[in-house]
mmCIF file of C-alpha atoms in Angstrom:
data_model
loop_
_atom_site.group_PDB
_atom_site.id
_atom_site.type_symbol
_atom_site.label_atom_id
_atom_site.label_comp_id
_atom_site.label_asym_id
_atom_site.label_seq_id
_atom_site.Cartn_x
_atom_site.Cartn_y
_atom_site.Cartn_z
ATOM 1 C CA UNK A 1 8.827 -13.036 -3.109
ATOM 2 C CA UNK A 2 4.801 -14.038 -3.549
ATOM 3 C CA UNK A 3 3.691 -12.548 -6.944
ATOM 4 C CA UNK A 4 0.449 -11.189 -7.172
ATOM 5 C CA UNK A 5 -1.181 -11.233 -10.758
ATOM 6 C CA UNK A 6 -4.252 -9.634 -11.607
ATOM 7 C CA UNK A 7 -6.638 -9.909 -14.233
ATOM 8 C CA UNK A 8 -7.928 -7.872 -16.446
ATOM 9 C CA UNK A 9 -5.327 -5.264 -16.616
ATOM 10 C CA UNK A 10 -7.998 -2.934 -17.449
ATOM 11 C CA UNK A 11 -12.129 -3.228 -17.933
ATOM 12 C CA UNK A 12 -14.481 -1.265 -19.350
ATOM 13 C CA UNK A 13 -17.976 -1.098 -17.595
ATOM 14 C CA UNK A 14 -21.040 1.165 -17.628
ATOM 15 C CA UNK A 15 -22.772 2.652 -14.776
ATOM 16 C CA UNK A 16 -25.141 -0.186 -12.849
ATOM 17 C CA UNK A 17 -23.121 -2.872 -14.373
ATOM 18 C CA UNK A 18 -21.098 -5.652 -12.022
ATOM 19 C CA UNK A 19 -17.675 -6.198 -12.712
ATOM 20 C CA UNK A 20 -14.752 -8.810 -11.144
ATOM 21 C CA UNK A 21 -11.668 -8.799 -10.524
ATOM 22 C CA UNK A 22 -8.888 -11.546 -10.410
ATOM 23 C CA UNK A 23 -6.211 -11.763 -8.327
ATOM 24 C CA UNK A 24 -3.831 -15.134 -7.798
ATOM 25 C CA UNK A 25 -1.638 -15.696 -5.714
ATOM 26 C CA UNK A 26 2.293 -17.408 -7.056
ATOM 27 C CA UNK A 27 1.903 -19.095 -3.088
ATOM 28 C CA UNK A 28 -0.948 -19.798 -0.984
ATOM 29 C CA UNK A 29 -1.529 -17.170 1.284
ATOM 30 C CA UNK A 30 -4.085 -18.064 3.239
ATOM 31 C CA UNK A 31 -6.840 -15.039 3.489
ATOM 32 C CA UNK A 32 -3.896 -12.254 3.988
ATOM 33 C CA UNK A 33 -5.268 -10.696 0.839
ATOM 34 C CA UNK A 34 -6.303 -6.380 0.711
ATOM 35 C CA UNK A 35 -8.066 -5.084 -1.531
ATOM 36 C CA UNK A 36 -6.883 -1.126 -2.769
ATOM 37 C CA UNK A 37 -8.774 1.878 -4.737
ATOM 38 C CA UNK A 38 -6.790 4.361 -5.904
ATOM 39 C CA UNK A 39 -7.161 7.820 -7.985
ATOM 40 C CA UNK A 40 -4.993 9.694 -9.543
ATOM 41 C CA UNK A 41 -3.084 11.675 -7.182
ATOM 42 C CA UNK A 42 -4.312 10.224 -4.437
ATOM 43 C CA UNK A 43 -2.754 7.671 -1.450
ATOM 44 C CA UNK A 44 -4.398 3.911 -1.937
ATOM 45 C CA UNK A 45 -7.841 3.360 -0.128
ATOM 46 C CA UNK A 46 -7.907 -0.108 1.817
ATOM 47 C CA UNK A 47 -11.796 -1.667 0.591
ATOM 48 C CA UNK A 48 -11.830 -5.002 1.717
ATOM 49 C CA UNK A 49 -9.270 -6.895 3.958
ATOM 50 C CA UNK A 50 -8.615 -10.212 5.048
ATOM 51 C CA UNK A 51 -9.846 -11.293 1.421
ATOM 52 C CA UNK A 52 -13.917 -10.832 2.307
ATOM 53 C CA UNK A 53 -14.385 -7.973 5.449
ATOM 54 C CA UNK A 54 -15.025 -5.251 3.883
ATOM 55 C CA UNK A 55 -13.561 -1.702 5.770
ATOM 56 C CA UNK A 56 -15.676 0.377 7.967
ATOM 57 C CA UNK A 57 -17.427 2.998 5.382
ATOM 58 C CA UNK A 58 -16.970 1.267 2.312
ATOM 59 C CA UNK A 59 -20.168 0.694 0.556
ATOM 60 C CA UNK A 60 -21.305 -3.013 0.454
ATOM 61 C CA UNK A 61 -21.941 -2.858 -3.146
ATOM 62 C CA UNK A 62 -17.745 -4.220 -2.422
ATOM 63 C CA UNK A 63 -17.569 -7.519 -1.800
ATOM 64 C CA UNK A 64 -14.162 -10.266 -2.066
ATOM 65 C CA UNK A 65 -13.732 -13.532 -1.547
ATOM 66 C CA UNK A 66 -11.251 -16.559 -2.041
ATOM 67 C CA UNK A 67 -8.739 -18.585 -0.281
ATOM 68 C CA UNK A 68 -5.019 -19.661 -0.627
ATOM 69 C CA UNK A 69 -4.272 -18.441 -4.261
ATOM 70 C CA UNK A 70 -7.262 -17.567 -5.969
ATOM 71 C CA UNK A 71 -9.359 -13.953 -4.797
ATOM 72 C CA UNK A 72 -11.591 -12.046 -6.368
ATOM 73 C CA UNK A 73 -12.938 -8.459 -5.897
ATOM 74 C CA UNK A 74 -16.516 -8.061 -6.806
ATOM 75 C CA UNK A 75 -18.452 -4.520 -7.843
ATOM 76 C CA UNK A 76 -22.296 -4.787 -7.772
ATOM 77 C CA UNK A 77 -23.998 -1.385 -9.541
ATOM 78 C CA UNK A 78 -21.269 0.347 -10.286
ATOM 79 C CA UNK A 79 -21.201 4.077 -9.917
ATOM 80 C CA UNK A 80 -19.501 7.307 -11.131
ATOM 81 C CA UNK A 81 -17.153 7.497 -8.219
ATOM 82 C CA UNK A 82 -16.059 3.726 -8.640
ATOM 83 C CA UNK A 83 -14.280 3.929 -11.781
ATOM 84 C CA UNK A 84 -10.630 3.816 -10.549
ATOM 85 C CA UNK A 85 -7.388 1.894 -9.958
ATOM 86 C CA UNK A 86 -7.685 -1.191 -8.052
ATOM 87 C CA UNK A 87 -4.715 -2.885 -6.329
ATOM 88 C CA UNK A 88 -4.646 -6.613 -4.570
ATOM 89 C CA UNK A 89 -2.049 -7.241 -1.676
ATOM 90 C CA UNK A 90 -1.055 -9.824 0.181
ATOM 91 C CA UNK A 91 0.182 -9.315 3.754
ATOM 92 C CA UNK A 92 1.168 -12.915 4.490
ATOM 93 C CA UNK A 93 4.694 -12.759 3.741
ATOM 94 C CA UNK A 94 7.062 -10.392 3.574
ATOM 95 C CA UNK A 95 7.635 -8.008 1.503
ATOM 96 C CA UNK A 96 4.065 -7.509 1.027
ATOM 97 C CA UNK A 97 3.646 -7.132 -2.620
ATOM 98 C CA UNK A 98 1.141 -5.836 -4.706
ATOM 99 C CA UNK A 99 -0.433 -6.816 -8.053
ATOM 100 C CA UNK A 100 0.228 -4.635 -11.094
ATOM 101 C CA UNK A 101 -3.287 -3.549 -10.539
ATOM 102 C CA UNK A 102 -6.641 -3.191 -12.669
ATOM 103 C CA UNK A 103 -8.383 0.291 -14.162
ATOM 104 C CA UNK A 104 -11.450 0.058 -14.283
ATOM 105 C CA UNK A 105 -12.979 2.868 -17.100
ATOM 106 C CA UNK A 106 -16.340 3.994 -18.174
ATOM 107 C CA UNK A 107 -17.649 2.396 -21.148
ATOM 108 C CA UNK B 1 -9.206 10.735 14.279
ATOM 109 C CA UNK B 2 -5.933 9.235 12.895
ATOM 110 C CA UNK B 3 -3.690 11.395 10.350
ATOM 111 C CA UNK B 4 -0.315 10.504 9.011
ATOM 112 C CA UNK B 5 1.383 13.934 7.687
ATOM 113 C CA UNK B 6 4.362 13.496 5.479
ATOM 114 C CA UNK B 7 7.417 16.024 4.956
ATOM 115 C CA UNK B 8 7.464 17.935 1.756
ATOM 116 C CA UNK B 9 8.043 17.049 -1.914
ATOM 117 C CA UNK B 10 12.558 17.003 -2.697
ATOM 118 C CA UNK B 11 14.610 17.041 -5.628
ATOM 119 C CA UNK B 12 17.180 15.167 -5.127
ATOM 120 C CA UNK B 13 20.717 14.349 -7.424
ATOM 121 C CA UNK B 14 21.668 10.727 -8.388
ATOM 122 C CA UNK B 15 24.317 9.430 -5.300
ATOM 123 C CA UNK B 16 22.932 11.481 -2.867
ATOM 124 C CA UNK B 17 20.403 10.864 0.264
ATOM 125 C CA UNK B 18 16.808 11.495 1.324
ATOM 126 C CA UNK B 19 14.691 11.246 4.320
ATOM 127 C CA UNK B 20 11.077 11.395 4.676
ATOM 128 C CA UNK B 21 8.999 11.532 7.711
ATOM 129 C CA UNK B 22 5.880 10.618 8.719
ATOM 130 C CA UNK B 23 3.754 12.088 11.753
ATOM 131 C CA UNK B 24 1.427 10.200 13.189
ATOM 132 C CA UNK B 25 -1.620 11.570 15.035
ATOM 133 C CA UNK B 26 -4.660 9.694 17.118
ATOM 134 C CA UNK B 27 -4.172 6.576 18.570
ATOM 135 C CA UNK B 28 -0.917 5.550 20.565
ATOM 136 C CA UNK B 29 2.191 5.685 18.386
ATOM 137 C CA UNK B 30 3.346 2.624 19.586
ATOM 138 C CA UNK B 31 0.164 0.358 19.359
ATOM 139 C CA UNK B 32 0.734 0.245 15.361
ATOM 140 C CA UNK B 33 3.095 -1.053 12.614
ATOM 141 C CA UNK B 34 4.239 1.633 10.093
ATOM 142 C CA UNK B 35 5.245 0.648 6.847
ATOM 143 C CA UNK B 36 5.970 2.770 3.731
ATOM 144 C CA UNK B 37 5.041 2.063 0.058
ATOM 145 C CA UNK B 38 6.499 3.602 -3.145
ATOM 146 C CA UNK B 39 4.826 4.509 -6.775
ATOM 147 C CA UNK B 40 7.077 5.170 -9.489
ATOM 148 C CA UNK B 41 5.275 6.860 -11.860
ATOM 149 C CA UNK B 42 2.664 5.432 -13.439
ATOM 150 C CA UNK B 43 3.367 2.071 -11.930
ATOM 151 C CA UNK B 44 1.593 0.061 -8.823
ATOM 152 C CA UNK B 45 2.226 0.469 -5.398
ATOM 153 C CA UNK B 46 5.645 -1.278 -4.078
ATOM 154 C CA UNK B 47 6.169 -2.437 -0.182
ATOM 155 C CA UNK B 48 9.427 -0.901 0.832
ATOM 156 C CA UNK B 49 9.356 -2.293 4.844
ATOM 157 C CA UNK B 50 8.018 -2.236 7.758
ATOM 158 C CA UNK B 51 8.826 -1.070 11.475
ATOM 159 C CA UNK B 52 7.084 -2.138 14.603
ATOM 160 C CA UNK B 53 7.727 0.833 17.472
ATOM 161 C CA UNK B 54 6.812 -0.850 20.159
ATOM 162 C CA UNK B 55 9.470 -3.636 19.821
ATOM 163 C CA UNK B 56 12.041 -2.152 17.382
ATOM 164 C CA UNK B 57 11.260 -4.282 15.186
ATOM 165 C CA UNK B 58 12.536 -3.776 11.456
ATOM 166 C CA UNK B 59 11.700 -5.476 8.209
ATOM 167 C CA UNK B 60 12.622 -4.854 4.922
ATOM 168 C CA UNK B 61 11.940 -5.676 1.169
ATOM 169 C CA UNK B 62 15.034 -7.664 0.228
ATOM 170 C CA UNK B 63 15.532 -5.302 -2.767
ATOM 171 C CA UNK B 64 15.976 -2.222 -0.410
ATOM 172 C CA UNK B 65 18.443 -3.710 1.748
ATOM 173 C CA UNK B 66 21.366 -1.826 2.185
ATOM 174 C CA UNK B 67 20.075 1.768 0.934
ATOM 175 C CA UNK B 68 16.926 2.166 2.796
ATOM 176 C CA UNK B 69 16.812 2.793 6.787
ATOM 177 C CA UNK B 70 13.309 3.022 8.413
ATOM 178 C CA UNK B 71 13.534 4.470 11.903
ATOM 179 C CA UNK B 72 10.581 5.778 14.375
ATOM 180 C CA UNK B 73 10.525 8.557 17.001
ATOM 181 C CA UNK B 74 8.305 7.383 19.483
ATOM 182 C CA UNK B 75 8.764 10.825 21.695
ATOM 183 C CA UNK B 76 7.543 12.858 18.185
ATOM 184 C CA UNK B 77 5.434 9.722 17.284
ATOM 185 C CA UNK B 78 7.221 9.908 13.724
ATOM 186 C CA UNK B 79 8.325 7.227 11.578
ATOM 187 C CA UNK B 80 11.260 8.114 9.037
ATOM 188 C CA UNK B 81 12.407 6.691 6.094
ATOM 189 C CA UNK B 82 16.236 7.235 4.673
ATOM 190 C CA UNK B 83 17.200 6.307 0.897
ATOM 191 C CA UNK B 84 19.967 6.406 0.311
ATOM 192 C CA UNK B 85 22.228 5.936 -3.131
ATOM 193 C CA UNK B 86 19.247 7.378 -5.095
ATOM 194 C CA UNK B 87 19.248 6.597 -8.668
ATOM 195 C CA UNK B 88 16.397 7.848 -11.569
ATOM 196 C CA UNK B 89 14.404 5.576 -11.164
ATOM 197 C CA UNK B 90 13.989 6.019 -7.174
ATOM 198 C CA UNK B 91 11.842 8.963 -8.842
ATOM 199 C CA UNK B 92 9.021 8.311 -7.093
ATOM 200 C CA UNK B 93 5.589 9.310 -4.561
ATOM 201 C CA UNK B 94 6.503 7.550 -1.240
ATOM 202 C CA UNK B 95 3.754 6.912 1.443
ATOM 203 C CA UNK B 96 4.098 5.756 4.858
ATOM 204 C CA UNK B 97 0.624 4.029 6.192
ATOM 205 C CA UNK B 98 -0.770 2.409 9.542
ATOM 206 C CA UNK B 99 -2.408 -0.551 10.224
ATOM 207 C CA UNK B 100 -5.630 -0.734 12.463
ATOM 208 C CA UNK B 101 -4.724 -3.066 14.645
ATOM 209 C CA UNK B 102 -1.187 -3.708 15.440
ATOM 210 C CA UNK B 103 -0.480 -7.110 13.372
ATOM 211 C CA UNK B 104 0.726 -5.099 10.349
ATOM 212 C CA UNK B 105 -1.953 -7.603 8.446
ATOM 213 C CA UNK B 106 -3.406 -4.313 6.231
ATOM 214 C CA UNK B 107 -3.069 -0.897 5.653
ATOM 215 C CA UNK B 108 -5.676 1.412 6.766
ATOM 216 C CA UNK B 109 -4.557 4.985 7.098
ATOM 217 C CA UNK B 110 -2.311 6.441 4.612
ATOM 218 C CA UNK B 111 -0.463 9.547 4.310
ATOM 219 C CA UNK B 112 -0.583 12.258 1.835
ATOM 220 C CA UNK B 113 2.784 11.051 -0.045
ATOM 221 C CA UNK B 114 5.977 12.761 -0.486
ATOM 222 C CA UNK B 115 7.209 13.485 -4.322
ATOM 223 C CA UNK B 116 10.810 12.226 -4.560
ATOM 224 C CA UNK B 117 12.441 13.523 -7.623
ATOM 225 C CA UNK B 118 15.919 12.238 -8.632
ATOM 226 C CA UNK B 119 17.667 14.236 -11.297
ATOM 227 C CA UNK B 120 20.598 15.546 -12.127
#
């Protein structure tokens, strides 16, 4: 299976700050990397797909990029509702697997 | 617009059997790849497999092979999901999903999850 390891496992951040996240790949992968908000209680939200197109509604403050093995979800001016779970997954190779994931809490 | 509802939360006992479904609404059932995802408990999401309606096509995770049975209705447009052998720690929220565009490349609808409790 293709591990997916994030970093940090969680972050601290105020409001209006930027934050990234890490994600690598054990195998390249191409782009077949998601990006995945989740609350608590909640199903996962699909933000950004195919490593950098970002999901119809999403707010473009989102933005990811990378190639292969190396991704990275970036948050510009963070706000209120953006302090969450986030989840990487890559859809190159089955099973699909997902990265242990990365809370992101208010400073 | 598109919903995936799932069947109800179930307790189930350790050895025994449960299936969940998953209803699919807006957009053609068969135009789609369904694939269902698991959360234990404060843990990350976990790809359980995949089927693709419109050729019968089934994947799954290697560790589910054997106890876990994904099947679609394409009359009811509902995917289903047996587990089977449950233990404790299949004690989970499962959640079937859809992709946007048939390739099974990334999830964009999700359903509401299903609470699976395993306990004796």
């Amino acid at each position: 299976d293709i591990q997916m390891t994030q970093s940090p496992s969680s972050l601290a951040a105020s409001v209006g700050d930027s934050v990234t996240i890490t994600c690598r790949a054990s195998h390249s992968i191409s782009t077949y990397l998601n990006w995945f908000q989740q609350k608590p209680g909640k199903a996962p939200k699909l933000l950004i797909f195919a490593a950098s197109s970002l999901q119809s509604g999403v707010p473009s403050r989102f933005s990811g990029t990378g190639y292969e093995t190396d991704f990275t979800l970036t948050i510009s001016s963070l706000q209120p509702d953006d302090f969450a779970t986030y989840y990487c997954q890559q859809s190159y190779k089955i099973p699909h697997t997902f990265g242990q994931g990365t809370k992101l809490e208010i400073k | 617009q598109v919903q995936l509802v799932q069947s109800g939360a179930e307790v189930k006992k350790p050895g025994s059997s449960v299936r969940v479904s998953c209803k699919a609404s807006g957009g053609t059932f068969t135009s789609y790849t369904f694939h269902w995802v698991r959360q234990a408990p404060g843990q990350g999401p976990e790809w359980m497999g995949w089927i693709i309606p419109i050729l019968g096509t089934i994947n799954y995770a290697e560790k589910y092979q054997g106890r876990v049975t994904i099947t679609a209705d394409r009359a009811t447009s509902t995917a289903y999901m047996q587990l089977s052998s449950l233990r404790s720690d299949d004690t989970a929220v499962y959640y079937c999903a859809r992709d946007q565009d048939g390739t099974g490349s990334y999830l964009t609808y999700w359903g509401q999850g299903t609470l699976v409790t395993v306990s004796s």
